[in-house]
PDB file of C-alpha atoms in Angstrom:
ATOM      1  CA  UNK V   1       2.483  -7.045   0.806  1.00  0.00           C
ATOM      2  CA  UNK V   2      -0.967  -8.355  -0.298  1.00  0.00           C
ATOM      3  CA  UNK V   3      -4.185  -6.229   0.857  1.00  0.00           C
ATOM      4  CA  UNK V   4      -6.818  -8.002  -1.134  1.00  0.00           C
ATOM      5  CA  UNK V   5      -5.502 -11.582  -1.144  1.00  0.00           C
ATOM      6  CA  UNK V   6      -6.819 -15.204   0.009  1.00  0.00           C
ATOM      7  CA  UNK V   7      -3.271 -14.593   2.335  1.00  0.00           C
ATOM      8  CA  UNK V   8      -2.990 -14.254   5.673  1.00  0.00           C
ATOM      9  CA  UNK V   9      -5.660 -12.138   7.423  1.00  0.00           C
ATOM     10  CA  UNK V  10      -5.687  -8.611   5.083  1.00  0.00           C
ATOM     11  CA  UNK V  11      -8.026  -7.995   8.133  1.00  0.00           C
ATOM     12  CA  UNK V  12      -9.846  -4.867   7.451  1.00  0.00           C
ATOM     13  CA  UNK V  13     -12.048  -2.373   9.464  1.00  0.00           C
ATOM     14  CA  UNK V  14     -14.079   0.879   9.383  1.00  0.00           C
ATOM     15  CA  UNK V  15     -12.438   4.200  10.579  1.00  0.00           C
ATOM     16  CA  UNK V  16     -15.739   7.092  11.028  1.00  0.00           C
ATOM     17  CA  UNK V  17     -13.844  10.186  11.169  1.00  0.00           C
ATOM     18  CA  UNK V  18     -15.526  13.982  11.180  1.00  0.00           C
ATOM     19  CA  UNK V  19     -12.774  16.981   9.728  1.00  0.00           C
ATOM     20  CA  UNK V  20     -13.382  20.541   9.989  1.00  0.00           C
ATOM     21  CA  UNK V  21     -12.602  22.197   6.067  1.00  0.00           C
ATOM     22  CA  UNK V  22      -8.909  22.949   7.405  1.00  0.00           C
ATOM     23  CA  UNK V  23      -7.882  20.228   9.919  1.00  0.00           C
ATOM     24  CA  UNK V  24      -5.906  17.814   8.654  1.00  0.00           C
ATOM     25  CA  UNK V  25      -5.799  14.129   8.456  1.00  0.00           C
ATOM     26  CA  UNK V  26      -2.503  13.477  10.193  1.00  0.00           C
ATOM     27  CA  UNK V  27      -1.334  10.728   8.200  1.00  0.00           C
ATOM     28  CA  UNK V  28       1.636  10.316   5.524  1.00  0.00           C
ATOM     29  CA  UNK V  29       0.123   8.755   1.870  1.00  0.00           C
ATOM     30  CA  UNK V  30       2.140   6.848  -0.968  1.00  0.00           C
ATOM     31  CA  UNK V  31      -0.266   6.672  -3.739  1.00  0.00           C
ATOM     32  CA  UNK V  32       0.133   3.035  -4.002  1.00  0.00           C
ATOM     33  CA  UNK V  33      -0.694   2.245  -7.754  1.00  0.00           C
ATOM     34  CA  UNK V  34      -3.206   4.830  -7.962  1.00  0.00           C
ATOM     35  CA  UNK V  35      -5.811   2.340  -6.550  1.00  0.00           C
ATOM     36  CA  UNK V  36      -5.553   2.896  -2.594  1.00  0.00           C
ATOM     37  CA  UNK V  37      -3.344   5.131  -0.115  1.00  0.00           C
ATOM     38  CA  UNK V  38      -1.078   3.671   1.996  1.00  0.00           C
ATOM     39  CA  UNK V  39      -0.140   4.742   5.380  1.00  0.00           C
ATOM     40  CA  UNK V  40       3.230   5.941   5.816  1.00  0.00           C
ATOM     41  CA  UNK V  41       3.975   8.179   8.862  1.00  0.00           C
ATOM     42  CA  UNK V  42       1.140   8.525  11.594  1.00  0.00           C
ATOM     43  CA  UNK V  43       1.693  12.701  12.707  1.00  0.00           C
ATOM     44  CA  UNK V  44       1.203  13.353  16.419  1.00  0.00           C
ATOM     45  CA  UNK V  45      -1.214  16.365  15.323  1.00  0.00           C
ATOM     46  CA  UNK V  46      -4.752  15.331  13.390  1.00  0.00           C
ATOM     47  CA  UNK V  47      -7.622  13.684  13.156  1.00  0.00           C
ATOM     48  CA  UNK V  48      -6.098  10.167  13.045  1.00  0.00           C
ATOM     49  CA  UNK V  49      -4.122  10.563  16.206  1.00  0.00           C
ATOM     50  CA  UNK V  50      -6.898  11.416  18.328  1.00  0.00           C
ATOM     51  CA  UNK V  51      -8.930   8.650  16.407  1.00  0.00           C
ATOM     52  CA  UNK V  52      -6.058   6.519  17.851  1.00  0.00           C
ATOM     53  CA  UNK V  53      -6.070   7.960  20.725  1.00  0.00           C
ATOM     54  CA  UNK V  54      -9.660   6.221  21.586  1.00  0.00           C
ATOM     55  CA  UNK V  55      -9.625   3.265  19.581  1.00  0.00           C
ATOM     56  CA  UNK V  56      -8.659  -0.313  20.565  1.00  0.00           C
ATOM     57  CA  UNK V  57      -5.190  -1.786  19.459  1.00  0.00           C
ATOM     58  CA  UNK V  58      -7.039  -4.152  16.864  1.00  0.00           C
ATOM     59  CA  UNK V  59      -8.877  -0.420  15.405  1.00  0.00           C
ATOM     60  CA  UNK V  60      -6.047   1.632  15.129  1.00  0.00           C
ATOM     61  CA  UNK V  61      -4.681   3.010  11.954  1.00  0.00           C
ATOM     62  CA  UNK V  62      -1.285   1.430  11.232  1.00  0.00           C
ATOM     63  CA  UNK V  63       1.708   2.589   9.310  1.00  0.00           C
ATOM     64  CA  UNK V  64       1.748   0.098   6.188  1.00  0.00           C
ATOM     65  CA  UNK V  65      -2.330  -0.004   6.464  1.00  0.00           C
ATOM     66  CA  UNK V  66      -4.552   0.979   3.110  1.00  0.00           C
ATOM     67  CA  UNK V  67      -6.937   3.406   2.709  1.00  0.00           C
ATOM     68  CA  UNK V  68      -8.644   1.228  -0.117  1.00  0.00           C
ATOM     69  CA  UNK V  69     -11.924   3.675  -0.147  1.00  0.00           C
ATOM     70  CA  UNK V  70     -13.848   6.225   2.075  1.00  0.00           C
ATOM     71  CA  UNK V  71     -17.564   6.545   2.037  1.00  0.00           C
ATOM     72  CA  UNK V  72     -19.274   9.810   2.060  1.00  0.00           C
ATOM     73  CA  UNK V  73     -22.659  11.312   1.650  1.00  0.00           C
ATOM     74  CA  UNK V  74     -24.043   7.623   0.436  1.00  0.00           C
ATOM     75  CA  UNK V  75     -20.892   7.999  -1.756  1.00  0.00           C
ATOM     76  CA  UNK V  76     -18.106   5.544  -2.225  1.00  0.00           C
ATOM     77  CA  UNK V  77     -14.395   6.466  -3.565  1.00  0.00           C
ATOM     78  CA  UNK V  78     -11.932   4.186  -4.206  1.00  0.00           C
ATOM     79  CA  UNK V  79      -8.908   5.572  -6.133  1.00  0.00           C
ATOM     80  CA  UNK V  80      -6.297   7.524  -4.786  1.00  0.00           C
ATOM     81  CA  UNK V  81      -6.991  10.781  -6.312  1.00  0.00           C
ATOM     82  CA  UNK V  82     -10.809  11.153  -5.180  1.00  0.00           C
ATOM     83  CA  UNK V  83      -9.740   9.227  -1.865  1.00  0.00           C
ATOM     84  CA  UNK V  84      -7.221  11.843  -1.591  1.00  0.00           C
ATOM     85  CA  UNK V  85      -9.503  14.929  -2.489  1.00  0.00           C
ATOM     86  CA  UNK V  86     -12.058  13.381   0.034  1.00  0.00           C
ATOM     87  CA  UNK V  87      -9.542  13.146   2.606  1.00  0.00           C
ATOM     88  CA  UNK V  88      -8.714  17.611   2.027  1.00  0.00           C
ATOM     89  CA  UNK V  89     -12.082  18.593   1.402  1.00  0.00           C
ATOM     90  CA  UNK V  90     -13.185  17.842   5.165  1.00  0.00           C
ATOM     91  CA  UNK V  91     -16.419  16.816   6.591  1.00  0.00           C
ATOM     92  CA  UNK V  92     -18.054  13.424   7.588  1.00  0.00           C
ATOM     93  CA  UNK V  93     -16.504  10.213   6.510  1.00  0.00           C
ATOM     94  CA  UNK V  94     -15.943   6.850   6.587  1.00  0.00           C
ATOM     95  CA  UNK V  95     -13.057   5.235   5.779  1.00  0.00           C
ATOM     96  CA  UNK V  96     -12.285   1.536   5.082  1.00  0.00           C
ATOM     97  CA  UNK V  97      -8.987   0.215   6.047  1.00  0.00           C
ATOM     98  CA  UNK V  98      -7.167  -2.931   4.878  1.00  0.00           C
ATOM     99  CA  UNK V  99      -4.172  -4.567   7.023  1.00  0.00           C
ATOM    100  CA  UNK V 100      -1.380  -5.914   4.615  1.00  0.00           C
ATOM    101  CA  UNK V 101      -0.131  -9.492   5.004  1.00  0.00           C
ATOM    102  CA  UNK V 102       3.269  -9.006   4.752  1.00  0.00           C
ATOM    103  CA  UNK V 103       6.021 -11.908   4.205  1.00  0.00           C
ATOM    104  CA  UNK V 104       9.180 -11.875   3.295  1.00  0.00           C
ATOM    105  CA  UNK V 105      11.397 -13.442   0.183  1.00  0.00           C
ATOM    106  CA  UNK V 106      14.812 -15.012   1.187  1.00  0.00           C
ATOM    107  CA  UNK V 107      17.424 -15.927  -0.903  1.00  0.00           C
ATOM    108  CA  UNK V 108      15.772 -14.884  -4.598  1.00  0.00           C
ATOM    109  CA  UNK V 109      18.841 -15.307  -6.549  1.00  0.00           C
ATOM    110  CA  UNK V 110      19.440 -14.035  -9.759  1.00  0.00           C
ATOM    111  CA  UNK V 111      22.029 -15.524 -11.003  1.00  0.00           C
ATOM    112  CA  UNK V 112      23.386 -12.752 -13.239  1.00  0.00           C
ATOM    113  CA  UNK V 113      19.720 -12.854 -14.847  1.00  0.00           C
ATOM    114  CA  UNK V 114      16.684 -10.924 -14.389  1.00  0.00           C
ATOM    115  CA  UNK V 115      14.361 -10.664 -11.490  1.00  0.00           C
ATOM    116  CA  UNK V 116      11.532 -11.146 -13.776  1.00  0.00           C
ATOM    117  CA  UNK V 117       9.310  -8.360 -12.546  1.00  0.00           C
ATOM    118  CA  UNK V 118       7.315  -5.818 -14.009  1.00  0.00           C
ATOM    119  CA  UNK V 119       7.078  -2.763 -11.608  1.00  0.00           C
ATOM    120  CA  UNK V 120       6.045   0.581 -11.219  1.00  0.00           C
ATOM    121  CA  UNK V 121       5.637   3.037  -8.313  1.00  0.00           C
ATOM    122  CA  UNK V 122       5.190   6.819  -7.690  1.00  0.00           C
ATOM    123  CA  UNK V 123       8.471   8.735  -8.042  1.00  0.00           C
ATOM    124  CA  UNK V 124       7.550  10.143  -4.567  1.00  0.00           C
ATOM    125  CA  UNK V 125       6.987   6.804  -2.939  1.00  0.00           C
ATOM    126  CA  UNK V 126       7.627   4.681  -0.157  1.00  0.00           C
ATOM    127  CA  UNK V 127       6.683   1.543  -2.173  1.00  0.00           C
ATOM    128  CA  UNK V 128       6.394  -0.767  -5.554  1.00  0.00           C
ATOM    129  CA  UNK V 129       3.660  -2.352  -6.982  1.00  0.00           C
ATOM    130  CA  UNK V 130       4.342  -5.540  -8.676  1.00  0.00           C
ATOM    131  CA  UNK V 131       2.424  -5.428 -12.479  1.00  0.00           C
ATOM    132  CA  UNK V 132       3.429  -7.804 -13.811  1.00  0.00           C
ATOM    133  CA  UNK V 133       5.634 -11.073 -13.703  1.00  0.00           C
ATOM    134  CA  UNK V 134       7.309 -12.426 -16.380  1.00  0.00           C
ATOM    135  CA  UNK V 135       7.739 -15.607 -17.362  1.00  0.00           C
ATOM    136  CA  UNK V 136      11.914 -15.475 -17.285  1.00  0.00           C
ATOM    137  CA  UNK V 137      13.571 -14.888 -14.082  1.00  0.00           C
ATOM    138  CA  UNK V 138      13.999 -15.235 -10.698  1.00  0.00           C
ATOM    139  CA  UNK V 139      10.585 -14.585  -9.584  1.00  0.00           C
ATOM    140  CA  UNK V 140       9.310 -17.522 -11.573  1.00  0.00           C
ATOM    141  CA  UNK V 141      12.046 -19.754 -10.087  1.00  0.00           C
ATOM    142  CA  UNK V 142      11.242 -18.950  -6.737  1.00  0.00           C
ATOM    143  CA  UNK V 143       7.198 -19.170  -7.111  1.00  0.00           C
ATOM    144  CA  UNK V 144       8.120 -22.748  -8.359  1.00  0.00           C
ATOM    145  CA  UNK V 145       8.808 -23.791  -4.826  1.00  0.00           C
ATOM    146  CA  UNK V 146       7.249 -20.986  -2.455  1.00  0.00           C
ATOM    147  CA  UNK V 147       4.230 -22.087  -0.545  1.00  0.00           C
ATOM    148  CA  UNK V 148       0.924 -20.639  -1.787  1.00  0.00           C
ATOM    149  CA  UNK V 149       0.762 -18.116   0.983  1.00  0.00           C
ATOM    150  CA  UNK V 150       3.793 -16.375   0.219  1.00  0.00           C
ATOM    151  CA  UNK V 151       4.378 -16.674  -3.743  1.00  0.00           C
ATOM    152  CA  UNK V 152       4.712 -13.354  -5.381  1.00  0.00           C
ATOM    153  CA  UNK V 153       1.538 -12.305  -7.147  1.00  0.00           C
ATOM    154  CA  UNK V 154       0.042  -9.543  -9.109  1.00  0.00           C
ATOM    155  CA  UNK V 155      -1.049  -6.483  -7.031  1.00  0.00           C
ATOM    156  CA  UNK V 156       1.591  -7.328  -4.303  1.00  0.00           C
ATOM    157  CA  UNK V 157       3.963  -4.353  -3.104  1.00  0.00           C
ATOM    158  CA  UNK V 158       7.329  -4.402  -2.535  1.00  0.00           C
ATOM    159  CA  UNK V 159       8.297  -2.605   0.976  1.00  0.00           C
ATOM    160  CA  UNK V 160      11.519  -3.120   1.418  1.00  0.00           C
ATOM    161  CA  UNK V 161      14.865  -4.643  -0.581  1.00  0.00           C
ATOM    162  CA  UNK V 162      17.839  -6.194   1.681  1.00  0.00           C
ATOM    163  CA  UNK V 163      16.423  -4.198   4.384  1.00  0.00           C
ATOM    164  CA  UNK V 164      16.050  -0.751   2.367  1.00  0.00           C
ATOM    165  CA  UNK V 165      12.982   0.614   2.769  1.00  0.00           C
ATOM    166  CA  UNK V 166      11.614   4.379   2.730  1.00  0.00           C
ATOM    167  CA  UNK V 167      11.937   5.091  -1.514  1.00  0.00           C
ATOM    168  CA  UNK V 168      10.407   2.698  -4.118  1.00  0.00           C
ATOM    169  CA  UNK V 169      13.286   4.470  -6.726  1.00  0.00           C
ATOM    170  CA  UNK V 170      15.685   3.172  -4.765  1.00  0.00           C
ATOM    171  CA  UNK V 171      14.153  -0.140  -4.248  1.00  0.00           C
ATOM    172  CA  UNK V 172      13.646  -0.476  -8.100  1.00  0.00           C
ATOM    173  CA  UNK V 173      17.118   0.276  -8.374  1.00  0.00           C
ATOM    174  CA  UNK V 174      18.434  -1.910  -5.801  1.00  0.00           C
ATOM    175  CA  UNK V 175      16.710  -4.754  -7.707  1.00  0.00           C
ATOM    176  CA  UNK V 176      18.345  -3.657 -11.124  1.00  0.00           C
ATOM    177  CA  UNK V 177      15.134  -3.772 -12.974  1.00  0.00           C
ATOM    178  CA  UNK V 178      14.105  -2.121 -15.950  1.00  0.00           C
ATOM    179  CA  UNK V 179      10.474  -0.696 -15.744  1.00  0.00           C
ATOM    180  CA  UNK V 180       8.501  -1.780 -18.844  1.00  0.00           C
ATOM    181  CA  UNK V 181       5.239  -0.019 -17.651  1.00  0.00           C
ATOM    182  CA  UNK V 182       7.298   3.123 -16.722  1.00  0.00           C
ATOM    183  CA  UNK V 183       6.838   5.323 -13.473  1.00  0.00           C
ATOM    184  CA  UNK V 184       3.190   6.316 -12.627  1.00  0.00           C
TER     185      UNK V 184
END
Protein backbone atom coordinates (compact mmCIF):
# COMPACT_ATOMS: atom_id res chain seq x y z
CA UNK A 1 0.00 0.00 0.00
CA UNK A 2 1.76 3.07 -1.52
CA UNK A 3 0.65 6.68 -0.13
CA UNK A 4 3.25 8.79 -1.80
CA UNK A 5 3.77 6.93 -5.09
CA UNK A 6 3.49 7.76 -9.02
CA UNK A 7 0.66 4.60 -8.42
CA UNK A 8 -2.69 4.70 -8.73
CA UNK A 9 -4.45 7.83 -7.41
CA UNK A 10 -2.83 8.19 -3.51
CA UNK A 11 -5.62 10.89 -3.86
CA UNK A 12 -5.31 13.11 -0.94
CA UNK A 13 -7.46 15.87 0.77
CA UNK A 14 -7.73 18.37 3.66
CA UNK A 15 -9.73 17.41 6.86
CA UNK A 16 -10.29 21.15 9.11
CA UNK A 17 -11.25 19.80 12.34
CA UNK A 18 -11.75 22.06 15.79
CA UNK A 19 -11.25 19.69 19.37
CA UNK A 20 -12.10 20.88 22.68
CA UNK A 21 -8.69 20.00 25.20
CA UNK A 22 -10.60 16.62 26.16
CA UNK A 23 -12.67 15.42 23.15
CA UNK A 24 -11.24 12.97 21.34
CA UNK A 25 -10.37 12.26 17.82
CA UNK A 26 -12.36 9.09 17.29
CA UNK A 27 -10.05 7.31 15.19
CA UNK A 28 -7.74 4.06 15.75
CA UNK A 29 -3.70 4.94 14.77
CA UNK A 30 -0.84 2.38 13.78
CA UNK A 31 2.20 4.44 13.85
CA UNK A 32 3.09 3.45 10.43
CA UNK A 33 7.00 3.77 10.32
CA UNK A 34 7.04 6.62 12.52
CA UNK A 35 6.46 8.93 9.47
CA UNK A 36 2.47 9.15 9.23
CA UNK A 37 -0.65 7.58 11.19
CA UNK A 38 -2.72 5.32 9.66
CA UNK A 39 -6.33 4.90 10.13
CA UNK A 40 -7.41 1.83 11.66
CA UNK A 41 -10.89 1.75 13.31
CA UNK A 42 -13.26 4.86 12.70
CA UNK A 43 -15.19 5.09 16.60
CA UNK A 44 -18.87 6.04 16.40
CA UNK A 45 -18.06 8.78 19.21
CA UNK A 46 -15.53 11.91 18.12
CA UNK A 47 -14.63 14.44 16.18
CA UNK A 48 -14.06 12.37 13.00
CA UNK A 49 -17.46 10.80 13.01
CA UNK A 50 -19.33 13.87 13.02
CA UNK A 51 -16.69 15.24 10.46
CA UNK A 52 -18.06 12.22 8.49
CA UNK A 53 -21.13 12.74 9.30
CA UNK A 54 -21.18 16.08 6.94
CA UNK A 55 -18.68 15.37 4.49
CA UNK A 56 -19.09 13.95 0.96
CA UNK A 57 -18.18 10.20 0.23
CA UNK A 58 -14.97 11.39 -1.79
CA UNK A 59 -14.01 13.64 1.88
CA UNK A 60 -14.49 11.16 4.31
CA UNK A 61 -11.83 9.73 6.48
CA UNK A 62 -11.27 6.07 5.57
CA UNK A 63 -9.99 3.13 7.49
CA UNK A 64 -6.49 2.39 5.72
CA UNK A 65 -6.22 6.40 5.01
CA UNK A 66 -2.85 8.42 6.34
CA UNK A 67 -2.61 11.11 8.45
CA UNK A 68 0.76 12.16 6.68
CA UNK A 69 0.75 15.77 8.61
CA UNK A 70 -1.65 18.28 10.37
CA UNK A 71 -1.19 21.98 10.17
CA UNK A 72 -1.61 24.18 13.10
CA UNK A 73 -1.06 27.71 14.18
CA UNK A 74 0.99 28.36 10.66
CA UNK A 75 2.65 25.11 11.90
CA UNK A 76 3.21 21.94 10.00
CA UNK A 77 3.87 18.31 11.68
CA UNK A 78 4.61 15.46 9.94
CA UNK A 79 5.84 12.52 12.09
CA UNK A 80 3.83 10.40 14.06
CA UNK A 81 4.80 11.45 17.44
CA UNK A 82 4.11 15.37 17.04
CA UNK A 83 1.11 14.34 14.64
CA UNK A 84 0.03 12.31 17.47
CA UNK A 85 0.61 14.96 20.33
CA UNK A 86 -1.23 17.47 17.96
CA UNK A 87 -4.01 15.21 17.55
CA UNK A 88 -4.39 15.05 22.11
CA UNK A 89 -3.54 18.45 22.73
CA UNK A 90 -6.92 19.79 21.08
CA UNK A 91 -7.70 22.94 19.35
CA UNK A 92 -7.83 24.10 15.64
CA UNK A 93 -6.37 21.96 12.96
CA UNK A 94 -5.89 20.88 9.76
CA UNK A 95 -5.17 17.71 8.76
CA UNK A 96 -3.89 16.29 5.42
CA UNK A 97 -5.01 12.94 4.39
CA UNK A 98 -3.51 10.53 1.83
CA UNK A 99 -5.67 7.54 0.22
CA UNK A 100 -3.43 4.35 -0.21
CA UNK A 101 -3.30 2.59 -3.59
CA UNK A 102 -3.58 -0.70 -2.60
CA UNK A 103 -2.85 -3.92 -4.92
CA UNK A 104 -2.37 -7.11 -4.27
CA UNK A 105 0.67 -9.84 -4.85
CA UNK A 106 -0.45 -13.34 -6.11
CA UNK A 107 1.43 -16.26 -6.21
CA UNK A 108 5.04 -14.83 -4.67
CA UNK A 109 6.63 -18.11 -4.26
CA UNK A 110 9.44 -18.81 -2.29
CA UNK A 111 10.60 -21.71 -3.12
CA UNK A 112 12.09 -22.82 0.21
CA UNK A 113 14.14 -19.39 -0.07
CA UNK A 114 13.72 -16.05 1.30
CA UNK A 115 11.14 -13.45 0.64
CA UNK A 116 13.82 -10.97 0.25
CA UNK A 117 12.38 -8.22 2.39
CA UNK A 118 13.58 -6.00 4.88
CA UNK A 119 10.70 -5.04 7.32
CA UNK A 120 9.83 -3.46 10.34
CA UNK A 121 6.59 -2.38 12.07
CA UNK A 122 5.33 -1.28 15.55
CA UNK A 123 4.89 -4.23 17.93
CA UNK A 124 1.36 -2.76 18.45
CA UNK A 125 0.48 -2.58 14.81
CA UNK A 126 -1.92 -3.28 12.27
CA UNK A 127 0.76 -3.05 9.51
CA UNK A 128 4.52 -3.46 7.92
CA UNK A 129 6.55 -1.17 6.30
CA UNK A 130 8.72 -2.51 3.65
CA UNK A 131 12.64 -0.98 4.28
CA UNK A 132 14.26 -2.48 2.38
CA UNK A 133 14.49 -5.16 -0.50
CA UNK A 134 17.13 -7.28 -1.04
CA UNK A 135 18.63 -8.30 -3.86
CA UNK A 136 18.00 -12.38 -3.18
CA UNK A 137 14.56 -13.60 -3.04
CA UNK A 138 11.27 -13.74 -4.01
CA UNK A 139 10.50 -10.18 -4.07
CA UNK A 140 13.15 -9.59 -6.69
CA UNK A 141 11.77 -12.49 -8.78
CA UNK A 142 8.46 -11.24 -8.79
CA UNK A 143 9.38 -7.34 -9.49
CA UNK A 144 11.15 -8.94 -12.57
CA UNK A 145 7.82 -9.43 -14.21
CA UNK A 146 5.18 -7.22 -12.19
CA UNK A 147 3.91 -4.25 -14.06
CA UNK A 148 5.27 -0.89 -12.86
CA UNK A 149 2.12 -0.06 -11.00
CA UNK A 150 2.16 -2.83 -8.74
CA UNK A 151 6.00 -3.84 -8.14
CA UNK A 152 6.92 -3.80 -4.54
CA UNK A 153 8.85 -0.69 -3.60
CA UNK A 154 10.44 1.03 -0.73
CA UNK A 155 7.98 2.79 1.66
CA UNK A 156 5.14 0.33 0.65
CA UNK A 157 3.11 -1.41 3.61
CA UNK A 158 2.14 -4.67 3.91
CA UNK A 159 -1.74 -4.99 5.06
CA UNK A 160 -2.48 -8.19 4.92
CA UNK A 161 -0.68 -11.92 4.31
CA UNK A 162 -2.97 -14.86 2.75
CA UNK A 163 -5.79 -12.89 3.94
CA UNK A 164 -4.43 -12.17 7.64
CA UNK A 165 -4.69 -8.90 8.46
CA UNK A 166 -5.18 -6.96 11.93
CA UNK A 167 -1.22 -7.58 13.53
CA UNK A 168 1.96 -6.71 11.54
CA UNK A 169 3.80 -9.51 14.18
CA UNK A 170 1.83 -11.88 12.85
CA UNK A 171 2.14 -10.86 9.33
CA UNK A 172 6.02 -10.79 9.72
CA UNK A 173 5.70 -14.11 10.98
CA UNK A 174 3.44 -15.50 8.51
CA UNK A 175 6.05 -14.44 5.91
CA UNK A 176 8.96 -16.21 7.90
CA UNK A 177 11.20 -13.25 7.73
CA UNK A 178 13.91 -12.27 9.79
CA UNK A 179 13.91 -8.46 10.63
CA UNK A 180 17.38 -6.99 9.95
CA UNK A 181 16.31 -3.39 10.96
CA UNK A 182 14.55 -4.82 14.10
CA UNK A 183 11.03 -3.70 15.51
CA UNK A 184 10.49 0.12 15.80
Amino acid sequence: VPINDSRGSGAGFEVPLTLARDEEVGLGLDFAEGKSLRVCHIFTKGAIHGYNAGSSPDRKVQIGDFIVSIRRDRRVMTNAKNLLQALQSGGDMQLSIRRPFEFTVARLDKKGGPLGLDMSYHPRGTCASVRQILPEGAVTVYNTTASIDKDIKVGDYIVSVNGNAGSAKDMVRICGEVLTSGVW
